[in-house]
Amino acid sequence: MTVKISQTAEVQKFFEEASGFNSEQGSPRIKQLMLRIVNDIARIVEDLEVTQDEFWMAVDYINRLGGRHEAGLLVAGLGLEHFLDLLQDAKDEQAGLTGGTPRTIEGPLYVAGAPISQGETRMDDGSELDEATVMFLQGRVVDTDGNPVAGATVDLWHANTKGNYSYFDKSQSEYNLRRRIVTDAEGRYRARSIVPSGYGCSADGPTQECLDLLGRHGQRPAHIHFFISAPGHRLLTTQINLAGDQYLWDDFAYATRDGLVGDIRFIDDAAAADARGVQGRFAELDFDFQLQKAVSLEAELRSQRPRALQVQGA
Ligand SMILES: [Fe+2]
């Protein structure tokens, strides 16, 4: 049997030293995680006979990934963000926390502090009306017994017709296509917006470079992101993915799930458009969200994931 150098007592002791185990300072948790990470990398290098060239190309890749702020995109593309959902689903099932609208990945493009309004809102700034299809999105937030949740905050964000998000796309106005709506007494929310487009990873970015080497595309179907929160209820992180999109079940980020497909209807009816105060073709999308009860105060809040913009209390 070949001796694995990475597993010898001497190297293990060395990795413990490198992970800070001989120091009283620092974080015990980070030391524990780092020892495992260093160990696992060493095992990969040894077991898969990673060459010097491959190792240093990987180091360079990490630098470039960070330089383009694409680490959040890569973890989605490699299925790791979806894996976190699968893990939480399994833990929930064990704990008997079932029912309600399925969770799915947040993605890296949320921006806190979007304008907030009661019951209804308009999300687009009108700049794309020549090319966009107006979308009327509405629904209810209910609990697992089907009772309306009044005063829930529906925090939603989506891409424009080019598949770009405001804040990250500096050509868009501030908070374009990002809003918070507080549900009315019947748990209802309503938004007028535009039909979002799907999008792909930047063709010249490091995430697509990796996907190319895996023989995969980097496309997402058109979708709308949500955080739904209400006192006493568990915060829901989810997305509606739009039916009819060619990437609906071929999403590079694996966010589409049963129960999260939005049946968007396109309507070509001049009288109906008139009644809505719009011209030409428009779309309607109805989607209800069901929230679980919160088992702790922490469950009512979104994760502490570092995001693009930290806004106090928003
Ligand atoms: Fe997205």
XYZ file of C-alpha atoms and ligand atoms in Angstrom:
315
model
C 0.000 0.000 0.000
C 1.316 3.426 -0.956
C 1.813 5.830 1.927
C -0.153 9.025 1.445
C 2.212 11.881 2.278
C -0.736 14.160 3.118
C -1.860 11.676 5.766
C 1.394 11.115 7.624
C 1.572 12.195 11.274
C 4.319 14.652 10.385
C 2.280 16.417 7.685
C -0.863 16.371 9.822
C 1.094 18.093 12.609
C 2.406 20.602 10.086
C -1.141 21.393 8.818
C -2.326 21.851 12.422
C 0.466 24.364 12.945
C -0.445 26.126 9.655
C -4.102 26.237 10.770
C -3.209 27.996 14.013
C -3.653 25.090 16.426
C -0.468 26.027 18.282
C -1.716 29.556 18.924
C -3.949 30.764 21.750
C -5.132 33.600 19.499
C -7.653 33.527 16.676
C -10.965 31.740 16.132
C -11.326 28.059 17.117
C -14.092 27.647 14.509
C -12.024 29.066 11.675
C -9.049 26.928 12.755
C -11.249 23.812 12.619
C -12.575 24.725 9.163
C -9.149 25.706 7.821
C -7.514 22.467 8.950
C -10.168 20.513 7.072
C -9.853 22.709 3.967
C -6.041 22.470 3.903
C -6.250 18.717 4.480
C -8.832 18.185 1.744
C -6.862 20.277 -0.760
C -3.711 18.300 0.051
C -5.594 15.032 -0.470
C -6.971 16.232 -3.797
C -3.478 17.284 -4.944
C -2.034 13.936 -3.939
C -4.878 11.595 -4.947
C -5.563 13.213 -8.334
C -1.882 13.941 -9.017
C -2.492 17.655 -9.531
C 0.460 19.087 -11.426
C 2.327 22.255 -10.470
C 0.849 23.944 -13.543
C -2.691 22.938 -12.577
C -2.190 24.064 -8.985
C -0.917 27.524 -9.921
C -3.545 27.940 -12.628
C -6.146 27.308 -9.917
C -4.533 29.948 -7.657
C -4.578 32.413 -10.534
C -8.203 31.496 -11.232
C -9.217 32.360 -7.653
C -7.523 35.736 -8.030
C -9.368 36.429 -11.260
C -12.676 35.160 -9.844
C -12.424 37.608 -6.944
C -11.246 40.388 -9.230
C -14.473 40.084 -11.213
C -16.646 39.598 -8.075
C -17.884 36.292 -9.487
C -17.358 33.949 -6.516
C -21.095 34.130 -5.732
C -21.885 33.250 -9.343
C -19.513 30.285 -9.408
C -20.945 28.712 -6.226
C -24.390 28.928 -7.847
C -23.106 27.448 -11.104
C -21.360 24.572 -9.373
C -24.613 23.672 -7.613
C -23.228 24.446 -4.169
C -25.843 27.118 -3.432
C -28.585 24.655 -4.432
C -26.911 22.036 -2.239
C -27.361 24.366 0.764
C -31.112 24.321 -0.006
C -31.156 20.519 -0.268
C -29.324 20.278 3.062
C -31.735 22.680 4.764
C -34.734 20.843 3.261
C -33.436 17.579 4.753
C -32.864 19.183 8.166
C -36.355 20.705 8.039
C -37.919 17.368 7.226
C -36.137 15.742 10.164
C -37.396 18.528 12.414
C -40.943 18.239 11.039
C -40.791 21.693 9.436
C -42.647 20.915 6.231
C -45.166 22.718 4.027
C -45.166 26.143 2.480
C -43.617 27.488 -0.699
C -40.246 25.854 -1.459
C -37.107 27.840 -0.870
C -34.552 28.337 -3.599
C -31.252 30.138 -4.008
C -30.913 33.876 -3.396
C -28.140 34.439 -5.938
C -25.572 37.216 -5.580
C -27.564 40.223 -6.831
C -29.810 41.377 -3.968
C -29.548 44.990 -2.864
C -31.154 46.024 0.428
C -33.155 49.180 0.984
C -35.501 49.139 -2.034
C -38.474 51.565 -1.944
C -41.318 50.241 0.206
C -45.039 50.711 -0.360
C -48.367 49.415 0.940
C -50.213 46.796 -1.084
C -49.037 47.747 -4.549
C -46.227 49.339 -6.481
C -44.742 50.029 -9.871
C -41.266 48.552 -10.229
C -39.891 49.821 -13.551
C -38.785 53.364 -14.303
C -40.418 53.344 -17.757
C -37.100 53.508 -19.608
C -37.659 50.220 -21.455
C -41.302 50.602 -22.429
C -40.433 50.561 -26.140
C -38.965 47.059 -25.962
C -40.495 45.637 -22.766
C -43.779 43.820 -22.177
C -45.664 45.235 -19.208
C -46.213 42.600 -16.507
C -48.882 42.650 -13.814
C -47.757 40.482 -10.937
C -50.055 39.761 -8.042
C -50.840 37.236 -5.376
C -51.302 36.563 -1.692
C -49.104 35.654 1.202
C -50.783 33.012 3.369
C -49.747 30.748 6.239
C -49.662 26.962 6.084
C -53.356 26.859 7.089
C -54.208 29.150 4.169
C -54.943 32.191 6.346
C -53.839 35.551 4.884
C -50.691 37.097 6.310
C -51.350 40.835 6.514
C -48.353 43.147 6.842
C -45.915 40.696 5.251
C -43.034 42.290 3.347
C -42.639 41.063 -0.227
C -39.113 42.132 -1.175
C -38.596 41.388 -4.861
C -36.001 42.027 -7.522
C -35.565 41.046 -11.145
C -33.586 41.749 -14.305
C -34.538 44.109 -17.130
C -35.121 43.117 -20.774
C -31.364 42.757 -21.278
C -31.040 40.404 -18.321
C -29.257 43.017 -16.187
C -29.897 44.133 -12.599
C -29.908 47.701 -11.363
C -27.027 48.687 -9.056
C -24.723 46.196 -10.815
C -25.732 47.655 -14.192
C -24.932 51.327 -13.710
C -26.959 52.334 -16.792
C -30.197 51.661 -14.844
C -31.793 54.065 -12.392
C -31.363 53.461 -8.664
C -33.466 50.514 -7.421
C -35.029 49.982 -10.855
C -36.957 46.664 -10.721
C -36.340 46.348 -6.967
C -39.213 47.009 -4.551
C -40.717 46.056 -1.210
C -44.489 45.673 -0.941
C -46.324 45.277 2.364
C -49.344 42.982 2.020
C -52.835 44.320 2.742
C -55.407 42.892 5.181
C -56.110 39.967 2.813
C -52.397 39.246 2.430
C -52.393 40.634 -1.109
C -49.547 42.260 -3.020
C -49.655 43.775 -6.511
C -46.889 45.028 -8.771
C -46.763 46.521 -12.213
C -43.409 45.818 -13.806
C -41.919 44.534 -17.057
C -41.324 40.932 -18.075
C -37.713 40.135 -17.121
C -35.337 38.433 -19.478
C -33.202 35.429 -18.602
C -29.481 35.976 -18.644
C -26.137 34.310 -18.845
C -22.784 34.597 -17.129
C -20.458 37.150 -18.725
C -18.959 35.451 -21.767
C -15.476 36.746 -20.884
C -15.748 36.084 -17.126
C -14.080 33.391 -14.997
C -17.381 31.591 -14.201
C -18.113 31.024 -17.885
C -14.479 30.035 -18.394
C -14.955 27.268 -15.820
C -18.330 26.217 -17.260
C -16.755 26.002 -20.733
C -14.190 23.548 -19.336
C -17.078 21.535 -17.882
C -18.893 21.569 -21.217
C -21.797 23.498 -19.702
C -23.711 26.654 -20.610
C -24.142 29.501 -18.144
C -27.752 30.505 -18.857
C -30.651 31.117 -16.474
C -34.362 31.196 -17.339
C -36.281 34.445 -16.776
C -37.116 34.676 -13.079
C -38.104 36.956 -10.209
C -36.365 36.814 -6.816
C -38.171 37.145 -3.485
C -37.597 37.497 0.211
C -40.965 37.160 1.965
C -41.021 38.006 5.658
C -43.592 38.632 8.374
C -43.503 38.664 12.171
C -44.062 35.160 13.536
C -43.289 33.560 10.174
C -40.189 32.007 8.744
C -38.425 34.144 6.171
C -38.712 32.639 2.712
C -35.978 33.070 0.103
C -37.289 31.986 -3.263
C -37.793 32.706 -6.966
C -40.529 32.414 -9.537
C -39.108 30.966 -12.745
C -41.196 31.761 -15.803
C -42.939 28.981 -17.714
C -42.137 28.801 -21.414
C -38.478 29.778 -21.043
C -36.122 27.406 -22.866
C -33.873 27.247 -19.798
C -36.690 26.652 -17.281
C -35.458 23.132 -16.460
C -31.935 23.693 -17.743
C -30.876 26.450 -15.358
C -27.118 26.716 -14.858
C -27.742 27.765 -11.226
C -30.269 24.965 -10.493
C -32.813 27.362 -8.967
C -35.944 26.074 -10.729
C -37.939 23.749 -8.474
C -41.364 22.143 -8.510
C -43.810 24.636 -7.057
C -41.807 27.645 -8.247
C -42.810 27.806 -11.904
C -44.794 30.943 -12.687
C -47.484 30.492 -15.328
C -47.120 33.839 -17.018
C -49.943 34.667 -19.426
C -49.415 36.956 -22.422
C -52.539 38.823 -23.412
C -53.232 40.388 -26.806
C -56.571 42.082 -26.254
C -56.970 45.802 -26.852
C -59.960 46.141 -24.517
C -58.152 44.310 -21.697
C -55.048 46.456 -22.296
C -57.225 49.591 -22.176
C -58.719 48.466 -18.871
C -55.189 48.034 -17.523
C -54.110 51.430 -18.839
C -51.474 49.962 -21.158
C -51.042 49.602 -24.905
C -50.530 46.404 -26.868
C -49.484 43.075 -25.503
C -49.092 42.680 -21.752
C -48.560 39.839 -19.298
C -50.216 38.652 -16.117
C -48.634 36.496 -13.458
C -50.429 35.329 -10.310
C -48.382 33.724 -7.590
C -49.230 32.996 -3.963
C -46.653 32.382 -1.261
C -47.169 30.192 1.765
C -45.035 30.860 4.843
C -44.163 28.444 7.621
C -44.452 29.536 11.235
C -41.153 30.737 12.674
C -39.748 28.485 15.369
C -37.367 31.221 16.540
C -36.799 34.938 16.114
C -33.755 34.144 14.005
C -35.939 32.205 11.533
C -37.830 35.437 10.756
C -34.696 37.103 9.431
C -32.690 36.641 6.264
C -29.200 35.194 6.532
C -26.271 37.430 7.424
C -24.696 36.742 4.031
C -22.586 39.770 3.036
C -24.462 41.579 0.264
C -23.771 44.360 -2.199
C -25.101 47.132 0.002
C -25.741 46.936 3.727
C -28.654 49.145 4.744
C -29.519 49.505 8.424
C -32.976 48.124 9.188
C -33.869 47.464 5.538
Fe -31.405 36.482 -10.814
